[in-house]
CSV table of C-alpha atoms in Angstrom, one decimal:
chain,number,residue,atom,x,y,z
N,20,UNK,CA,-0.1,4.2,-28.9
N,21,UNK,CA,0.3,6.6,-26.7
N,22,UNK,CA,0.5,5.6,-23.0
N,23,UNK,CA,-1.1,9.1,-21.4
N,24,UNK,CA,-4.2,7.6,-20.9
N,25,UNK,CA,-2.7,5.9,-18.0
N,26,UNK,CA,-2.7,8.4,-15.7
N,27,UNK,CA,-6.7,9.3,-15.9
N,28,UNK,CA,-7.3,5.3,-15.5
N,29,UNK,CA,-5.1,5.4,-12.6
N,30,UNK,CA,-6.8,8.2,-10.7
N,31,UNK,CA,-10.3,6.3,-11.6
N,32,UNK,CA,-8.7,2.8,-10.1
N,33,UNK,CA,-7.5,5.2,-7.1
N,34,UNK,CA,-11.0,6.6,-6.5
N,35,UNK,CA,-12.9,3.2,-6.6
N,36,UNK,CA,-10.7,1.8,-4.0
N,37,UNK,CA,-10.4,4.7,-1.8
N,38,UNK,CA,-14.3,4.7,-1.9
N,39,UNK,CA,-14.2,0.9,-1.2
N,40,UNK,CA,-11.9,1.5,1.8
N,41,UNK,CA,-14.4,4.0,3.0
N,42,UNK,CA,-17.3,2.1,2.6
N,43,UNK,CA,-15.7,-1.2,4.3
N,44,UNK,CA,-14.6,1.4,7.3
N,45,UNK,CA,-18.1,2.6,7.7
N,46,UNK,CA,-19.5,-0.9,7.6
N,47,UNK,CA,-17.4,-2.0,10.7
N,48,UNK,CA,-18.4,0.8,12.2
N,49,UNK,CA,-22.1,-0.2,11.7
N,50,UNK,CA,-21.2,-3.5,12.9
N,51,UNK,CA,-19.4,-2.7,15.8
N,52,UNK,CA,-22.3,0.2,16.8
N,53,UNK,CA,-24.5,-3.0,16.7
N,54,UNK,CA,-22.7,-5.3,18.6
N,55,UNK,CA,-22.4,-2.5,21.5
N,56,UNK,CA,-26.4,-2.5,21.4
N,57,UNK,CA,-26.7,-6.0,21.9
N,58,UNK,CA,-27.7,-6.8,18.2
N,59,UNK,CA,-26.3,-9.4,15.9
N,60,UNK,CA,-28.3,-8.3,12.8
N,61,UNK,CA,-25.4,-6.8,10.9
N,62,UNK,CA,-22.4,-9.0,9.1
N,63,UNK,CA,-18.5,-7.6,10.2
N,64,UNK,CA,-17.0,-6.7,6.6
N,65,UNK,CA,-13.8,-9.4,6.8
N,66,UNK,CA,-12.1,-6.7,4.5
N,67,UNK,CA,-11.6,-4.4,7.5
N,68,UNK,CA,-8.5,-7.0,8.0
N,69,UNK,CA,-6.9,-5.4,5.1
N,70,UNK,CA,-5.9,-2.6,7.6
N,71,UNK,CA,-4.1,-5.0,9.8
N,72,UNK,CA,-1.0,-5.5,8.0
N,73,UNK,CA,0.7,-6.9,11.5
N,74,UNK,CA,-2.1,-9.2,11.4
N,75,UNK,CA,-1.2,-10.2,8.0
N,76,UNK,CA,2.6,-10.4,8.3
N,77,UNK,CA,2.0,-12.5,11.6
N,78,UNK,CA,-0.2,-14.8,10.3
N,79,UNK,CA,1.6,-15.5,7.2
N,80,UNK,CA,4.5,-16.2,9.2
N,81,UNK,CA,2.7,-18.4,11.6
N,82,UNK,CA,1.2,-20.2,8.0
N,83,UNK,CA,4.9,-20.5,6.6
N,84,UNK,CA,5.8,-22.4,9.6
N,85,UNK,CA,3.1,-25.4,9.7
N,86,UNK,CA,0.4,-23.5,11.7
N,87,UNK,CA,-2.3,-23.0,8.8
N,88,UNK,CA,-4.1,-19.8,8.2
N,89,UNK,CA,-5.4,-18.6,11.9
N,90,UNK,CA,-9.1,-18.3,11.9
N,91,UNK,CA,-9.2,-15.2,13.6
N,92,UNK,CA,-8.2,-12.6,10.8
N,93,UNK,CA,-8.0,-14.9,7.8
N,94,UNK,CA,-8.4,-12.1,5.5
N,95,UNK,CA,-5.3,-10.2,6.6
N,96,UNK,CA,-3.1,-13.2,5.4
N,97,UNK,CA,-5.3,-13.6,2.2
N,98,UNK,CA,-5.0,-10.1,1.5
N,99,UNK,CA,-1.2,-9.6,2.7
N,100,UNK,CA,-0.1,-12.2,0.3
N,101,UNK,CA,-2.3,-11.2,-2.3
N,102,UNK,CA,-0.1,-7.6,-2.3
N,103,UNK,CA,3.0,-9.3,-2.0
N,104,UNK,CA,2.1,-11.0,-5.3
N,105,UNK,CA,0.7,-8.1,-7.4
N,106,UNK,CA,4.2,-6.1,-5.8
N,107,UNK,CA,6.7,-9.4,-7.1
N,108,UNK,CA,4.8,-9.2,-10.6
N,109,UNK,CA,3.9,-5.4,-10.6
N,110,UNK,CA,6.4,-3.6,-9.0
N,111,UNK,CA,5.0,-1.2,-6.1
N,112,UNK,CA,1.8,-0.7,-7.9
N,113,UNK,CA,-0.2,-1.5,-4.8
N,114,UNK,CA,1.3,1.8,-3.0
N,115,UNK,CA,0.4,3.9,-6.3
N,116,UNK,CA,-2.7,2.4,-7.4
N,117,UNK,CA,-4.6,0.9,-4.2
N,118,UNK,CA,-3.5,2.1,-1.3
N,119,UNK,CA,-5.6,4.6,0.3
N,120,UNK,CA,-2.7,6.5,2.0
N,121,UNK,CA,-0.7,6.6,-1.1
N,122,UNK,CA,-3.5,8.1,-3.1
N,123,UNK,CA,-4.3,10.9,0.1
N,124,UNK,CA,-0.9,11.4,0.1
N,125,UNK,CA,-0.8,11.9,-3.7
N,126,UNK,CA,-3.5,14.2,-3.7
N,127,UNK,CA,-1.7,16.6,-0.8
N,128,UNK,CA,1.5,16.8,-2.7
N,129,UNK,CA,-0.2,17.7,-6.1
N,130,UNK,CA,-2.2,20.1,-4.0
N,131,UNK,CA,1.3,21.7,-2.7
N,132,UNK,CA,2.9,21.6,-6.2
N,133,UNK,CA,-0.3,23.5,-7.6
N,134,UNK,CA,0.0,26.3,-4.9
N,135,UNK,CA,3.4,26.6,-4.0
N,136,UNK,CA,4.6,25.7,-8.1
N,137,UNK,CA,7.1,23.4,-6.7
N,138,UNK,CA,7.4,20.3,-4.1
N,139,UNK,CA,10.6,20.5,-2.0
N,140,UNK,CA,13.5,18.2,-2.5
N,141,UNK,CA,15.1,17.1,0.8
N,142,UNK,CA,19.2,17.3,0.1
N,143,UNK,CA,20.3,13.3,-1.1
N,144,UNK,CA,22.3,13.0,2.4
N,145,UNK,CA,19.2,13.6,4.3
N,146,UNK,CA,16.6,11.7,2.2
N,147,UNK,CA,18.8,8.7,2.2
N,148,UNK,CA,19.0,8.9,6.2
N,149,UNK,CA,15.3,9.6,6.6
N,150,UNK,CA,14.6,6.7,4.2
N,151,UNK,CA,16.4,3.9,6.4
N,152,UNK,CA,13.8,4.5,9.1
N,153,UNK,CA,11.3,2.3,7.5
N,154,UNK,CA,14.0,-0.2,6.6
N,155,UNK,CA,14.9,-0.2,10.7
N,156,UNK,CA,10.7,-0.8,11.6
N,157,UNK,CA,10.4,-3.3,8.7
N,158,UNK,CA,13.6,-5.3,10.3
N,159,UNK,CA,12.1,-5.0,13.9
N,160,UNK,CA,8.9,-6.5,12.6
N,161,UNK,CA,10.6,-9.0,10.1
N,162,UNK,CA,13.0,-10.1,13.1
N,163,UNK,CA,9.9,-10.7,15.4
N,164,UNK,CA,8.4,-13.1,12.9
N,165,UNK,CA,11.3,-15.2,12.2
N,166,UNK,CA,12.7,-15.2,16.0
N,167,UNK,CA,8.9,-16.1,17.7
N,168,UNK,CA,8.3,-19.6,17.4
N,169,UNK,CA,5.0,-20.9,15.9
N,170,UNK,CA,3.8,-21.3,19.7
N,171,UNK,CA,4.4,-18.0,20.6
N,172,UNK,CA,3.0,-16.8,17.0
N,173,UNK,CA,-0.5,-19.0,17.8
N,174,UNK,CA,-0.1,-17.3,21.3
N,175,UNK,CA,-0.5,-13.8,19.8
N,176,UNK,CA,-3.0,-14.6,16.9
N,177,UNK,CA,-5.5,-16.5,19.1
N,178,UNK,CA,-5.1,-13.5,21.9
N,179,UNK,CA,-8.2,-11.5,23.0
N,180,UNK,CA,-6.0,-8.4,21.8
N,181,UNK,CA,-5.7,-9.6,18.7
N,182,UNK,CA,-9.1,-10.5,18.2
N,183,UNK,CA,-10.3,-6.7,18.5
N,184,UNK,CA,-7.4,-5.2,17.0
N,185,UNK,CA,-9.9,-4.0,14.4
N,186,UNK,CA,-11.8,-2.5,17.3
N,187,UNK,CA,-8.8,-1.0,18.8
N,188,UNK,CA,-8.0,0.7,15.2
N,189,UNK,CA,-11.7,1.9,14.6
N,190,UNK,CA,-11.2,3.9,18.6
N,191,UNK,CA,-8.0,5.2,17.0
N,192,UNK,CA,-10.2,7.3,14.5
N,193,UNK,CA,-12.9,7.7,16.8
N,194,UNK,CA,-11.6,9.1,19.7
N,195,UNK,CA,-7.9,10.2,18.9
N,196,UNK,CA,-5.3,11.5,21.6
N,197,UNK,CA,-3.6,14.5,21.4
N,198,UNK,CA,-0.4,12.3,20.0
N,199,UNK,CA,-2.5,10.7,17.4
N,200,UNK,CA,-3.8,14.0,16.1
N,201,UNK,CA,-0.4,15.8,15.9
N,202,UNK,CA,1.2,13.1,14.4
N,203,UNK,CA,-1.2,12.8,11.9
N,204,UNK,CA,-1.4,16.7,11.5
N,205,UNK,CA,2.0,16.7,10.8
N,206,UNK,CA,2.2,14.2,8.4
N,207,UNK,CA,-0.8,16.0,6.4
N,208,UNK,CA,1.3,19.2,6.8
N,209,UNK,CA,4.5,17.6,5.5
N,210,UNK,CA,2.6,16.0,2.6
N,211,UNK,CA,1.9,19.2,0.8
N,212,UNK,CA,5.5,20.3,0.0
N,213,UNK,CA,7.2,17.0,0.2
N,214,UNK,CA,6.1,14.0,-2.1
N,215,UNK,CA,4.5,11.0,0.0
N,216,UNK,CA,6.8,11.6,2.6
N,217,UNK,CA,4.8,8.7,5.3
N,218,UNK,CA,5.2,6.1,2.5
N,219,UNK,CA,9.0,7.0,1.2
N,220,UNK,CA,10.3,7.5,5.3
N,221,UNK,CA,7.9,5.6,7.5
N,222,UNK,CA,6.0,3.1,6.2
N,223,UNK,CA,7.7,-0.6,6.7
N,224,UNK,CA,4.9,-2.3,4.4
N,225,UNK,CA,6.0,-0.1,1.6
N,226,UNK,CA,9.8,-1.5,2.5
N,227,UNK,CA,9.0,-4.5,2.3
N,228,UNK,CA,6.9,-4.2,-0.9
N,229,UNK,CA,10.2,-2.2,-2.0
N,230,UNK,CA,12.9,-5.0,-1.6
N,231,UNK,CA,9.7,-7.8,-2.9
N,232,UNK,CA,9.3,-5.6,-6.3
N,233,UNK,CA,13.3,-5.6,-6.8
N,234,UNK,CA,12.6,-9.4,-8.0
N,235,UNK,CA,9.7,-7.9,-10.4
N,236,UNK,CA,10.3,-9.3,-14.1
N,237,UNK,CA,8.6,-5.5,-14.9
N,238,UNK,CA,10.7,-2.2,-15.3
N,239,UNK,CA,10.6,0.8,-16.8
N,240,UNK,CA,13.0,0.8,-19.6
N,241,UNK,CA,14.5,3.9,-21.6
N,242,UNK,CA,14.9,3.5,-25.5
N,243,UNK,CA,18.6,5.2,-25.6
N,244,UNK,CA,18.1,6.0,-29.4
N,245,UNK,CA,14.4,7.8,-29.0
N,246,UNK,CA,15.4,9.8,-25.7
N,247,UNK,CA,15.7,13.2,-26.0
N,248,UNK,CA,17.1,13.9,-22.7
N,249,UNK,CA,14.8,16.4,-21.3
N,250,UNK,CA,14.5,15.3,-18.2
N,251,UNK,CA,10.5,15.2,-17.9
N,252,UNK,CA,10.6,11.8,-16.5
N,253,UNK,CA,12.7,12.5,-13.8
N,254,UNK,CA,10.9,15.4,-13.0
N,255,UNK,CA,7.6,13.9,-12.7
N,256,UNK,CA,8.9,10.9,-10.6
N,257,UNK,CA,7.1,11.2,-6.9
N,258,UNK,CA,9.8,8.7,-6.4
N,259,UNK,CA,12.8,11.3,-7.2
N,260,UNK,CA,14.7,8.4,-9.5
N,261,UNK,CA,16.7,9.6,-12.3
N,262,UNK,CA,14.9,7.9,-15.3
N,263,UNK,CA,16.3,10.0,-17.5
N,264,UNK,CA,20.0,8.6,-17.1
N,265,UNK,CA,19.1,4.9,-16.4
N,266,UNK,CA,18.3,2.2,-18.6
N,267,UNK,CA,16.4,-0.4,-16.8
N,268,UNK,CA,14.5,1.5,-13.3
N,269,UNK,CA,14.9,-1.2,-11.4
N,270,UNK,CA,15.1,0.5,-8.2
N,271,UNK,CA,12.9,-0.4,-5.1
N,272,UNK,CA,11.4,3.2,-4.6
N,273,UNK,CA,9.8,2.7,-8.5
N,274,UNK,CA,6.1,2.7,-7.3
N,275,UNK,CA,4.7,1.4,-11.0
N,276,UNK,CA,2.7,4.6,-11.4
N,277,UNK,CA,3.9,5.6,-14.9
N,278,UNK,CA,4.0,8.8,-14.4
N,279,UNK,CA,7.4,9.1,-16.0
N,280,UNK,CA,5.8,7.0,-19.4
N,281,UNK,CA,2.6,9.2,-19.6
N,282,UNK,CA,4.9,12.5,-19.7
N,283,UNK,CA,7.4,11.2,-21.6
N,284,UNK,CA,7.4,13.8,-24.5
N,285,UNK,CA,9.2,11.3,-27.0
N,286,UNK,CA,5.9,8.7,-25.6
N,287,UNK,CA,8.0,5.4,-27.3
N,288,UNK,CA,11.1,6.4,-25.6
N,289,UNK,CA,9.7,5.1,-22.1
N,290,UNK,CA,7.8,1.6,-22.2
N,291,UNK,CA,7.1,-0.9,-19.3
N,292,UNK,CA,8.6,-4.1,-20.1
N,293,UNK,CA,8.8,-7.7,-19.0
N,294,UNK,CA,12.4,-9.2,-18.5
N,295,UNK,CA,13.8,-6.3,-20.7
N,296,UNK,CA,12.0,-7.6,-24.0
N,297,UNK,CA,8.5,-7.8,-23.9
N,298,UNK,CA,6.5,-4.5,-23.9
N,299,UNK,CA,3.2,-4.2,-21.7
N,300,UNK,CA,0.4,-1.8,-22.8
N,301,UNK,CA,-0.7,0.6,-20.2
N,302,UNK,CA,-4.3,-1.1,-20.4
N,303,UNK,CA,-2.7,-4.3,-19.7
N,304,UNK,CA,-1.0,-3.0,-16.8
N,305,UNK,CA,-4.4,-1.3,-15.4
N,306,UNK,CA,-6.1,-5.1,-15.9
N,307,UNK,CA,-3.6,-6.8,-14.1
N,308,UNK,CA,-3.6,-4.6,-11.2
N,309,UNK,CA,-7.5,-4.6,-10.4
N,310,UNK,CA,-7.5,-8.5,-11.2
N,311,UNK,CA,-4.6,-10.1,-9.5
N,312,UNK,CA,-6.0,-8.0,-6.5
N,313,UNK,CA,-9.1,-9.0,-6.7
N,314,UNK,CA,-8.4,-13.0,-7.9
N,315,UNK,CA,-6.4,-12.7,-4.7
N,316,UNK,CA,-9.5,-11.9,-2.5
N,317,UNK,CA,-11.5,-14.2,-4.5
N,318,UNK,CA,-9.4,-17.0,-4.0
N,319,UNK,CA,-9.1,-16.4,0.0
N,320,UNK,CA,-13.0,-16.7,-0.2
N,321,UNK,CA,-13.1,-19.7,-2.6
N,322,UNK,CA,-10.7,-21.7,-0.2
N,323,UNK,CA,-13.1,-20.8,3.3
N,324,UNK,CA,-9.8,-18.5,4.5
N,325,UNK,CA,-12.1,-15.0,4.6
N,326,UNK,CA,-14.5,-14.6,7.4
N,327,UNK,CA,-13.1,-14.4,11.1
N,328,UNK,CA,-14.3,-17.3,13.4
N,329,UNK,CA,-15.0,-14.6,16.2
N,330,UNK,CA,-18.5,-14.0,16.6
N,331,UNK,CA,-20.6,-10.7,17.5
N,332,UNK,CA,-20.7,-12.1,21.1
N,333,UNK,CA,-17.1,-12.9,21.3
N,334,UNK,CA,-16.8,-9.1,20.5
N,335,UNK,CA,-19.2,-8.2,23.2
N,336,UNK,CA,-17.2,-10.0,25.7
N,337,UNK,CA,-13.9,-8.8,24.6
N,338,UNK,CA,-14.9,-5.2,24.1
N,339,UNK,CA,-15.8,-5.5,28.0
N,340,UNK,CA,-12.6,-6.4,29.5
């Protein structure tokens, strides 16, 4: 069966999660507006914690060190662990199927390709050096989580700053500084001629998922007997992986997007396989992406680790400081 249907399905999943992200952002905006007006009639959407990856990382570190799941932003930990699990099982599918930044970035480089008839590729040496930035950022955050004691982690997680870190993020979008606008504008501009520059060079979250995905049982595999070495798979890969010359694509930059498989001229020459043996149909992969992410959040809700203990009154007090 052809796997060309996977890309339309991926675009549908991307749109659904982007729409959900915008809805969550709007709901949180309404919540803060109500809080500032002294009203307690609007509920805070706990899923806004998905936009607090540092909270998720530090909260997970405190949990692993025996401190339990911090109740200030518990959904951040649940979503962080869920994304790690998705990456462990399905490579970096979060980046290419769910992440709204990844979705917008992909739209931009596709727009660039349509208008410019190509996407610029930095020289290999420059590309390798720039990719090191995200790993340096990741090393900084991981060093902090490892070196900090449980008491230090809990001190941060219990601080007023952490409690309203979601508000500070909202203010960043509502009243961006010149520096913020310049950085965002530069990234948007670079995303047109380049493929996913933020994800590839800067995002420490992506760096972490890259390392985790190396342990995934799934990988794109090439059938040497069927492959005609046309090079299309390498050309369409957003991560610049030389798929055509790989037997098994266990590359940290693989996004699990299925573009190489979907665009393969001899469709059965490339396939997603578990442990190098079991072929995974596209529809199964799609369902796993959605169900694993949804299931992780449902588990968090069922276990009571979802809604924050910070009340609207607490928000008013902390925001007034």
